[in-house]
Amino acid sequence: MPTLENYLESNATRFEDELCDFVRIASVSADPNRKGEMVRAAQWVAGQLRSLNFTVEIIPTSGNPLVFAQSPHVPDAPTVLVYGHYDVQPAEPLEKWTTPPFEPAKRDGKLFARGATDDKGQVLSHIKSAEAVIKTQGKLPLNMKFLVEGEEEVGSVGLGEFLKSNAEKLGSDCIVISDGSQFAPGIPAINYGLRGIAYYEIHLQGPNRDLHSGSFGGSITNPANALAKILAGLIDEKGRVTIPGFYDDVVPLTDRERRQFAELPFVEQEYFRNVGVEGAVGEEGYTALERRWARPTFDICGLWSGYQGEGAKTVLPATAGAKISFRLVPNQTPEKIAAGLKRKLAELTPPGIQLEFIAHHGGPGVLVSLESPYIEAAARAIEFAFSRRPVFTREGGSIPIVAKFAEHLKVDILLLGWGQEDDNAHSPNEKFSLDDFHKAIKASAKLWEELAKISGEWRVESGE
Ligand code: BES
Ligand code: ZN
């Protein structure tokens, strides 16, 4: 049998070709016209796992199907559950892509396509690592389960329902999730925190039709003016959210964490330069890293009203609206935020405006323990592939199902992001470094071995 290194090297091109096949499927979960592609992507993942001799099920949900797979049983060995998602974000605006989003293109050692990093490349790294271990060692050193869903980008509703009554099926010693980022190129990371999210939409109705802004302006409340004022009223001059009780449950940063964040090689000016700004405002008293990873925030994700066409039109619009999101940190909950937000909006809404409130998806943030033996196993596996020990980071993004895993499955969680912060996830020209892809496969192959070893000792110690 070939060595792991030889196998990875001689199959590297095929692995890349398979990733290209995966990202060619336009599995955009937000788009109701893409149901066929969602099923095709689920079948593609299922086919990959079936070829490894896993028992595979495609499980229908109220939304998109789940792919659940189990390796042949390895007696007296622990079980790892790998979670990821085959759905992707919409690719718009299409004209901003250098090459079309669902026609993968390689440039400068990177694969450009929607889903390359979020999350198809990262999911595939774990499938290919299982393949490499089987082909070089004859079998896996532990029991593996895969759970790959198709609704992560739209709130994981189907999986949330499934989880409630299938905790046993999903039972494992440890859950591995790769759906995030390293700290920087050449600096791999183990993530120990994710922010939560609470997403809402508001619609403002003013007069019963658009009006002449000269005849009526100043005497009728303008919904666009009202919207601007309401949204501005949600943040104070210190960058803090004004919703009553918003900070009550926030787990504060510890001094140790603040020191650790400050020791990371992060240069604020470079960070700003990368996204084309010269500076930024945010919550007073916190650094940029602290604001991103460990403080709750408010962002307007979309807003509309009035005339958007060429030239000037003097109009007092009848309606206005916005999509808004709060990133949460432990122990804030979307339910409590919604209640406080409704009260605050009522207070901020002026006479002459009717406000409609719609709640979209949400989920709390998570912090995982760094004390488990799995963390050290992951650190060794990462060092083996990336030739450098990982740093410990938190993430600003959200994977809402993770809090539910922690609640329902009560097992250790390993967040091993293989992407880079500048991979353009959710943006035009999404990409995944092929070097990171191959290193991720190698790290992941080593991880299965390390987890099998550590958990064995762990079970002996605990007298089983
Ligand atoms: N891969 C991301 C989560 C992520 C983002 C991790 C940034 C690390 C850094 C995931 O696919 C995602 O985008 N999640 C959504 C969840 C939402 C739609 C409920 C998010 O964070 O916006
Ligand atoms: Zn995403």
Coordinates of C-alpha atoms and ligand atoms in Angstrom, one line a residue:
M1 CA 0.0 0.0 0.0
P2 CA 1.2 3.5 -0.7
T3 CA 2.2 5.9 2.1
L4 CA -0.3 8.6 3.0
E5 CA 2.0 11.3 1.5
N6 CA 2.4 9.3 -1.8
Y7 CA -1.3 8.7 -2.1
L8 CA -2.1 12.4 -1.5
E9 CA 0.5 13.5 -4.0
S10 CA -0.6 11.1 -6.8
N11 CA -4.3 11.8 -6.3
A12 CA -4.0 15.6 -5.8
T13 CA -5.2 16.5 -9.3
R14 CA -8.2 14.1 -9.1
F15 CA -9.1 15.7 -5.7
E16 CA -9.1 19.1 -7.4
D17 CA -11.2 17.8 -10.3
E18 CA -13.7 16.4 -7.9
L19 CA -14.0 19.7 -6.0
C20 CA -14.6 21.3 -9.5
D21 CA -17.5 18.9 -10.1
F22 CA -18.9 19.7 -6.6
V23 CA -18.8 23.5 -7.1
R24 CA -20.3 23.2 -10.6
I25 CA -23.6 22.3 -8.9
A26 CA -25.4 25.6 -8.2
S27 CA -26.9 24.6 -4.9
V28 CA -28.1 28.0 -3.7
S29 CA -30.4 27.3 -0.8
A30 CA -31.9 30.8 -0.8
D31 CA -33.2 30.4 -4.3
P32 CA -36.5 28.5 -4.5
N33 CA -35.8 27.7 -8.2
R34 CA -32.8 25.7 -7.3
K35 CA -34.5 22.7 -5.7
G36 CA -33.2 20.4 -8.4
E37 CA -29.6 21.5 -7.8
M38 CA -30.0 21.0 -4.0
V39 CA -31.0 17.4 -4.6
R40 CA -28.1 16.9 -7.1
A41 CA -25.6 18.3 -4.6
A42 CA -26.9 15.9 -1.9
Q43 CA -26.7 13.0 -4.3
W44 CA -23.1 14.0 -5.2
V45 CA -22.0 14.0 -1.6
A46 CA -23.9 10.7 -1.0
G47 CA -22.1 9.1 -4.0
Q48 CA -18.7 10.2 -2.7
L49 CA -19.4 8.5 0.7
R50 CA -20.9 5.4 -0.9
S51 CA -17.8 4.9 -2.9
L52 CA -15.9 4.6 0.5
N53 CA -18.3 1.8 1.5
F54 CA -20.2 4.0 3.9
T55 CA -23.9 3.3 4.6
V56 CA -25.5 6.4 3.2
E57 CA -29.0 7.9 3.6
I58 CA -30.5 10.9 1.9
I59 CA -33.0 12.1 4.5
P60 CA -35.8 14.4 3.4
T61 CA -36.6 17.4 5.6
S62 CA -39.2 20.3 5.5
G63 CA -36.5 22.0 3.4
N64 CA -33.5 20.5 1.6
P65 CA -32.4 16.9 2.2
L66 CA -29.7 15.8 4.7
V67 CA -26.9 13.4 3.8
F68 CA -26.1 11.1 6.6
A69 CA -23.5 8.4 6.3
Q70 CA -21.8 5.9 8.6
S71 CA -18.5 4.0 8.0
P72 CA -18.3 0.3 8.5
H73 CA -18.1 -0.4 12.2
V74 CA -14.7 -0.4 13.9
P75 CA -15.0 -2.2 17.2
D76 CA -13.6 -0.7 20.4
A77 CA -12.9 2.6 18.7
P78 CA -14.5 6.1 19.2
T79 CA -16.9 7.7 16.9
V80 CA -16.4 11.1 15.2
L81 CA -19.2 13.0 13.5
V82 CA -18.2 15.3 10.7
Y83 CA -20.7 18.1 10.0
G84 CA -20.7 20.5 7.0
H85 CA -23.0 22.0 4.3
Y86 CA -23.5 21.5 0.6
D87 CA -25.6 24.6 0.1
V88 CA -24.1 27.9 -0.9
Q89 CA -25.0 31.6 -0.9
P90 CA -26.5 33.4 -3.9
A91 CA -23.7 34.4 -6.4
E92 CA -25.1 37.8 -7.2
P93 CA -23.9 40.4 -8.3
L94 CA -22.8 38.2 -11.2
E95 CA -21.1 41.0 -13.1
K96 CA -18.5 41.4 -10.3
W97 CA -17.1 37.9 -10.9
T98 CA -14.0 37.6 -13.1
T99 CA -15.1 34.1 -14.2
P100 CA -18.7 32.8 -13.8
P101 CA -19.5 31.5 -10.2
F102 CA -20.4 28.0 -11.2
E103 CA -17.6 27.5 -13.7
P104 CA -14.6 26.8 -11.5
A105 CA -11.4 28.4 -12.6
K106 CA -7.9 28.0 -11.2
R107 CA -5.8 31.2 -10.9
D108 CA -2.6 31.8 -8.8
G109 CA -3.0 28.4 -7.0
K110 CA -6.6 29.2 -6.0
L111 CA -9.9 27.7 -7.1
F112 CA -12.5 30.4 -7.8
A113 CA -16.2 29.4 -7.6
R114 CA -19.2 29.9 -5.4
G115 CA -18.9 27.4 -2.5
A116 CA -15.2 26.7 -3.0
T117 CA -14.4 27.7 0.6
D118 CA -17.9 27.9 2.1
D119 CA -18.2 25.0 2.5
K120 CA -17.7 22.5 -0.3
G121 CA -13.9 22.6 -0.3
Q122 CA -13.8 22.1 3.4
V123 CA -16.4 19.3 3.4
L124 CA -14.6 17.5 0.6
S125 CA -11.3 17.7 2.6
H126 CA -12.8 15.4 5.2
I127 CA -14.2 13.0 2.6
K128 CA -10.9 12.8 0.8
S129 CA -9.0 12.3 4.0
A130 CA -11.2 9.3 4.9
E131 CA -10.6 7.9 1.4
A132 CA -6.8 8.4 1.8
V133 CA -6.7 6.6 5.1
I134 CA -8.8 3.7 3.8
K135 CA -6.6 3.4 0.7
T136 CA -3.3 3.5 2.6
Q137 CA -4.2 1.7 5.8
G138 CA -6.9 -0.7 4.6
K139 CA -9.5 0.7 7.1
L140 CA -10.4 3.7 9.2
P141 CA -9.0 3.8 12.8
L142 CA -12.3 5.0 14.2
N143 CA -16.0 5.1 13.4
M144 CA -17.0 8.0 11.2
K145 CA -20.4 9.6 10.6
F146 CA -21.0 12.4 8.1
L147 CA -23.8 14.8 8.4
V148 CA -23.9 17.2 5.4
E149 CA -26.9 19.6 5.2
G150 CA -28.4 21.9 2.6
E151 CA -29.8 24.7 4.6
E152 CA -26.9 26.2 6.7
E153 CA -26.9 29.4 4.7
V154 CA -30.7 29.9 5.4
G155 CA -30.8 29.0 9.1
S156 CA -30.7 25.1 9.2
V157 CA -34.4 24.7 9.9
G158 CA -34.7 21.1 8.6
L159 CA -31.7 19.9 10.5
G160 CA -32.9 21.7 13.6
E161 CA -36.1 19.6 13.5
F162 CA -34.3 16.4 12.7
L163 CA -31.9 16.9 15.6
K164 CA -34.6 16.9 18.2
S165 CA -35.6 13.3 17.6
N166 CA -32.4 11.8 16.2
A167 CA -29.8 12.6 18.9
E168 CA -29.0 8.9 19.2
K169 CA -28.4 8.4 15.5
L170 CA -26.0 11.3 15.6
G171 CA -24.3 10.1 18.8
S172 CA -20.5 10.5 18.8
D173 CA -17.5 11.2 21.0
C174 CA -16.6 14.3 19.1
I175 CA -18.0 16.6 16.3
V176 CA -15.6 18.0 13.7
I177 CA -16.7 21.1 11.8
S178 CA -14.7 22.8 9.1
D179 CA -16.7 25.8 7.9
G180 CA -14.4 28.8 8.9
S181 CA -11.0 30.3 8.5
Q182 CA -7.4 29.9 9.6
F183 CA -6.0 33.0 11.3
A184 CA -4.0 34.0 8.2
P185 CA -2.0 32.4 5.3
G186 CA 0.5 30.1 7.0
I187 CA -1.1 30.5 10.4
P188 CA -3.6 27.7 11.0
A189 CA -6.1 28.0 13.8
I190 CA -8.4 26.1 16.1
N191 CA -11.5 28.2 16.6
Y192 CA -13.1 28.0 20.0
G193 CA -16.0 30.4 19.5
L194 CA -18.7 31.4 17.0
R195 CA -21.0 34.4 17.2
G196 CA -24.7 33.8 17.1
I197 CA -27.2 35.7 15.0
A198 CA -30.6 37.3 15.1
Y199 CA -32.0 38.4 11.7
Y200 CA -35.1 40.6 11.2
E201 CA -36.9 42.7 8.6
I202 CA -39.0 45.8 9.1
H203 CA -41.5 47.4 6.8
L204 CA -42.7 51.0 7.3
Q205 CA -45.9 52.2 5.8
G206 CA -46.6 55.9 5.6
P207 CA -49.2 57.6 3.4
N208 CA -51.4 55.4 1.2
R209 CA -49.5 56.3 -2.0
D210 CA -46.3 58.1 -3.1
L211 CA -46.8 61.9 -2.8
H212 CA -45.4 65.1 -4.3
S213 CA -42.6 65.9 -1.9
G214 CA -43.2 69.7 -2.4
S215 CA -46.9 69.6 -1.8
F216 CA -46.8 67.2 1.2
G217 CA -43.2 67.3 2.5
G218 CA -42.9 68.5 6.1
S219 CA -46.5 67.8 6.9
I220 CA -46.7 64.0 6.3
T221 CA -44.1 61.7 8.0
N222 CA -41.7 60.5 5.4
P223 CA -41.1 56.7 5.9
A224 CA -37.6 56.9 4.5
N225 CA -36.7 59.7 6.9
A226 CA -38.4 57.7 9.7
L227 CA -36.4 54.5 8.7
A228 CA -33.1 56.4 8.8
K229 CA -33.9 57.8 12.2
I230 CA -35.1 54.5 13.6
L231 CA -32.0 52.6 12.5
A232 CA -29.7 55.3 13.7
G233 CA -31.5 55.2 17.0
L234 CA -30.4 51.5 17.5
I235 CA -26.8 52.5 18.1
D236 CA -25.5 55.2 20.4
E237 CA -22.5 57.5 20.1
K238 CA -20.3 54.9 21.8
G239 CA -21.2 52.3 19.3
R240 CA -23.4 50.4 21.7
V241 CA -26.8 48.9 20.8
T242 CA -29.6 50.8 22.5
I243 CA -32.1 47.9 22.9
P244 CA -33.0 47.6 26.6
G245 CA -31.2 44.7 28.3
F246 CA -29.1 44.0 25.1
Y247 CA -25.9 43.5 27.1
D248 CA -27.4 41.8 30.2
D249 CA -26.4 38.2 29.3
V250 CA -23.1 39.0 27.4
V251 CA -20.2 36.8 28.6
P252 CA -17.4 39.4 28.9
L253 CA -14.0 38.8 27.4
T254 CA -11.5 37.6 30.0
D255 CA -8.2 39.4 30.6
R256 CA -6.5 36.3 29.4
E257 CA -8.4 36.3 26.1
R258 CA -7.7 40.0 25.6
R259 CA -4.0 39.3 26.1
Q260 CA -4.1 36.4 23.7
F261 CA -5.9 38.3 21.0
A262 CA -3.4 41.2 21.4
E263 CA -0.5 38.7 20.9
L264 CA -1.8 37.5 17.6
P265 CA 0.0 39.0 14.6
F266 CA -2.9 41.3 13.6
V267 CA -2.2 44.8 12.2
E268 CA -5.4 46.9 12.3
Q269 CA -4.2 49.3 9.5
E270 CA -3.4 46.3 7.2
Y271 CA -6.8 44.8 7.9
F272 CA -8.5 48.1 7.0
R273 CA -6.3 48.5 3.9
N274 CA -7.3 45.0 2.7
V275 CA -10.9 46.0 2.5
G276 CA -10.2 49.5 1.1
V277 CA -11.0 51.7 4.2
E278 CA -8.8 54.0 6.2
G279 CA -10.4 53.5 9.6
A280 CA -13.6 52.4 11.3
V281 CA -16.0 53.1 14.1
G282 CA -17.3 50.5 16.5
E283 CA -18.0 49.8 20.1
E284 CA -15.8 52.0 22.2
G285 CA -13.1 50.4 24.3
Y286 CA -12.5 47.3 22.1
T287 CA -10.0 46.4 19.5
A288 CA -11.1 45.3 16.0
L289 CA -10.4 41.7 16.8
E290 CA -12.4 41.9 20.0
R291 CA -15.3 43.6 18.2
R292 CA -15.4 40.9 15.5
W293 CA -15.0 37.8 17.6
A294 CA -16.4 38.5 21.0
R295 CA -18.7 41.5 21.1
P296 CA -22.3 41.7 19.8
T297 CA -23.0 44.0 16.9
F298 CA -25.8 45.5 14.8
D299 CA -25.7 45.7 11.0
I300 CA -28.1 46.8 8.4
C301 CA -27.9 44.1 5.6
G302 CA -30.3 45.8 3.2
L303 CA -32.6 48.9 3.0
W304 CA -34.9 50.3 0.5
S305 CA -37.3 53.2 -0.2
G306 CA -38.1 55.9 -2.7
Y307 CA -36.8 56.6 -6.1
Q308 CA -33.7 54.6 -7.3
G309 CA -33.8 55.4 -11.0
E310 CA -31.7 57.9 -13.1
G311 CA -31.8 61.6 -12.3
A312 CA -33.9 63.2 -9.6
K313 CA -37.5 62.6 -8.8
T314 CA -39.2 64.7 -6.1
V315 CA -41.2 62.2 -4.2
L316 CA -42.3 61.4 -0.7
P317 CA -42.3 57.6 -0.7
A318 CA -45.2 55.7 0.8
T319 CA -43.0 52.8 2.1
A320 CA -39.6 52.0 3.4
G321 CA -37.9 48.8 4.8
A322 CA -34.7 47.2 6.0
K323 CA -33.2 43.9 6.7
I324 CA -31.2 44.0 9.9
S325 CA -29.0 41.6 11.8
F326 CA -27.5 41.4 15.3
R327 CA -24.4 39.2 15.8
L328 CA -24.7 37.7 19.3
V329 CA -22.2 36.3 21.8
P330 CA -22.8 33.8 24.5
N331 CA -25.2 33.9 26.5
Q332 CA -27.5 36.2 24.5
T333 CA -30.5 34.6 22.9
P334 CA -32.4 35.7 19.7
E335 CA -35.7 35.4 21.6
K336 CA -34.7 38.0 24.2
I337 CA -33.2 40.3 21.6
A338 CA -36.5 40.2 19.6
A339 CA -38.6 41.1 22.6
G340 CA -36.3 44.1 23.4
L341 CA -36.0 45.1 19.8
K342 CA -39.8 45.2 19.4
R343 CA -40.1 47.5 22.4
K344 CA -37.3 49.8 21.2
L345 CA -38.8 50.0 17.7
A346 CA -42.2 50.9 19.1
E347 CA -40.6 53.7 21.0
L348 CA -38.7 55.0 17.9
T349 CA -41.6 54.8 15.5
P350 CA -43.1 58.3 14.9
P351 CA -46.7 59.2 14.4
G352 CA -47.9 58.6 10.8
I353 CA -45.9 55.3 10.4
Q354 CA -47.1 51.8 10.7
L355 CA -44.3 49.3 11.4
E356 CA -44.4 45.6 10.5
F357 CA -41.9 43.3 12.2
I358 CA -40.7 40.0 10.7
A359 CA -38.3 37.6 12.4
H360 CA -36.0 35.5 10.2
H361 CA -33.5 33.0 11.4
G362 CA -31.5 33.1 14.6
G363 CA -29.3 31.1 16.9
P364 CA -27.1 31.8 19.9
G365 CA -23.3 31.9 19.9
V366 CA -21.0 29.2 21.2
L367 CA -17.8 28.9 23.1
V368 CA -16.2 25.4 23.2
S369 CA -13.9 24.2 25.9
L370 CA -10.2 24.2 25.2
E371 CA -9.6 21.6 27.9
S372 CA -10.7 18.5 26.0
P373 CA -8.1 16.0 24.8
Y374 CA -9.5 16.4 21.3
I375 CA -8.1 19.9 21.1
E376 CA -4.5 18.7 21.6
A377 CA -5.2 15.9 19.0
A378 CA -6.3 18.5 16.5
A379 CA -3.3 20.7 17.3
R380 CA -1.0 17.8 16.5
A381 CA -2.8 16.9 13.3
I382 CA -2.7 20.5 12.1
E383 CA 1.0 20.8 12.9
F384 CA 1.7 17.6 11.0
A385 CA 0.2 19.1 7.8
F386 CA 0.8 22.8 8.1
S387 CA 4.2 22.6 9.8
R388 CA 3.1 25.0 12.4
R389 CA 1.1 24.8 15.6
P390 CA -2.3 26.4 15.4
V391 CA -3.2 29.6 17.2
F392 CA -6.5 29.7 19.1
T393 CA -9.1 32.1 17.7
R394 CA -12.8 32.9 17.8
E395 CA -14.9 33.6 14.7
G396 CA -17.2 36.5 13.9
G397 CA -19.5 34.4 11.7
S398 CA -22.3 32.0 12.8
I399 CA -23.1 28.3 12.3
P400 CA -26.4 28.3 14.1
I401 CA -26.7 24.5 14.4
V402 CA -23.6 24.3 16.5
A403 CA -25.3 25.6 19.6
K404 CA -28.0 23.0 19.1
F405 CA -25.4 20.2 18.8
A406 CA -23.9 21.4 22.1
E407 CA -27.4 21.4 23.7
H408 CA -28.8 18.1 22.2
L409 CA -25.7 15.9 21.7
K410 CA -23.5 17.1 24.6
V411 CA -20.2 16.2 23.0
D412 CA -17.0 18.0 22.4
I413 CA -16.8 20.1 19.3
L414 CA -13.8 20.8 17.2
L415 CA -14.0 23.9 14.9
L416 CA -11.2 23.6 12.4
G417 CA -11.6 26.2 9.7
W418 CA -9.4 25.6 6.6
G419 CA -10.3 28.8 4.7
Q420 CA -8.8 32.3 4.7
E421 CA -10.5 35.5 5.8
D422 CA -10.0 36.9 2.3
D423 CA -11.5 33.9 0.5
N424 CA -14.5 36.1 -0.4
A425 CA -17.1 33.9 1.2
H426 CA -20.6 35.3 0.4
S427 CA -18.9 37.8 -2.0
P428 CA -18.1 37.8 -5.7
N429 CA -14.9 35.8 -6.7
E430 CA -15.1 33.3 -3.8
K431 CA -12.0 31.2 -3.7
F432 CA -10.2 28.4 -1.8
S433 CA -6.4 28.0 -1.8
L434 CA -5.5 24.7 -3.4
D435 CA -2.5 24.5 -1.1
D436 CA -4.9 24.9 1.9
F437 CA -7.2 22.2 0.4
H438 CA -4.4 19.7 0.2
K439 CA -3.0 20.5 3.6
A440 CA -6.5 20.3 5.0
I441 CA -6.8 16.8 3.6
K442 CA -3.5 15.8 5.2
A443 CA -4.3 17.3 8.6
S444 CA -7.7 15.7 8.5
A445 CA -6.2 12.2 7.7
K446 CA -3.8 12.6 10.7
L447 CA -6.7 13.8 12.8
W448 CA -8.6 10.5 12.5
E449 CA -5.5 8.7 13.7
E450 CA -4.9 11.1 16.6
L451 CA -8.5 11.0 17.7
A452 CA -8.6 7.2 17.7
K453 CA -5.4 7.2 19.8
I454 CA -6.4 9.8 22.4
S455 CA -9.9 8.6 22.8
G456 CA -8.5 5.1 23.4
E457 CA -6.4 6.2 26.3
W458 CA -9.3 8.4 27.5
R459 CA -11.6 5.3 27.7
V460 CA -9.0 3.2 29.5
E461 CA -8.4 6.0 32.0
S462 CA -12.1 6.3 32.6
G463 CA -12.2 2.5 33.3
E464 CA -14.4 1.4 30.4
Ligands
BES1 N1 -19.0 29.5 6.9 C1 -19.9 30.4 7.5 C2 -19.7 30.7 9.0 C3 -18.5 31.5 9.2 C4 -18.4 32.8 8.7 C5 -17.5 31.0 10.0 C6 -17.3 33.5 8.9 C7 -16.4 31.7 10.2 C8 -16.3 33.0 9.7 C9 -21.4 29.9 7.3 O1 -21.6 29.3 6.1 C10 -22.2 31.2 7.3 O2 -22.1 32.0 6.4 N2 -23.2 31.3 8.2 C11 -24.2 32.3 8.2 C12 -25.3 31.8 9.1 C13 -26.6 32.5 8.9 C14 -27.0 32.5 7.4 C15 -27.6 31.9 9.8 C16 -23.6 33.6 8.7 O3 -22.7 33.6 9.6 O4 -24.0 34.6 8.2
ZN2 ZN -21.6 30.9 4.5

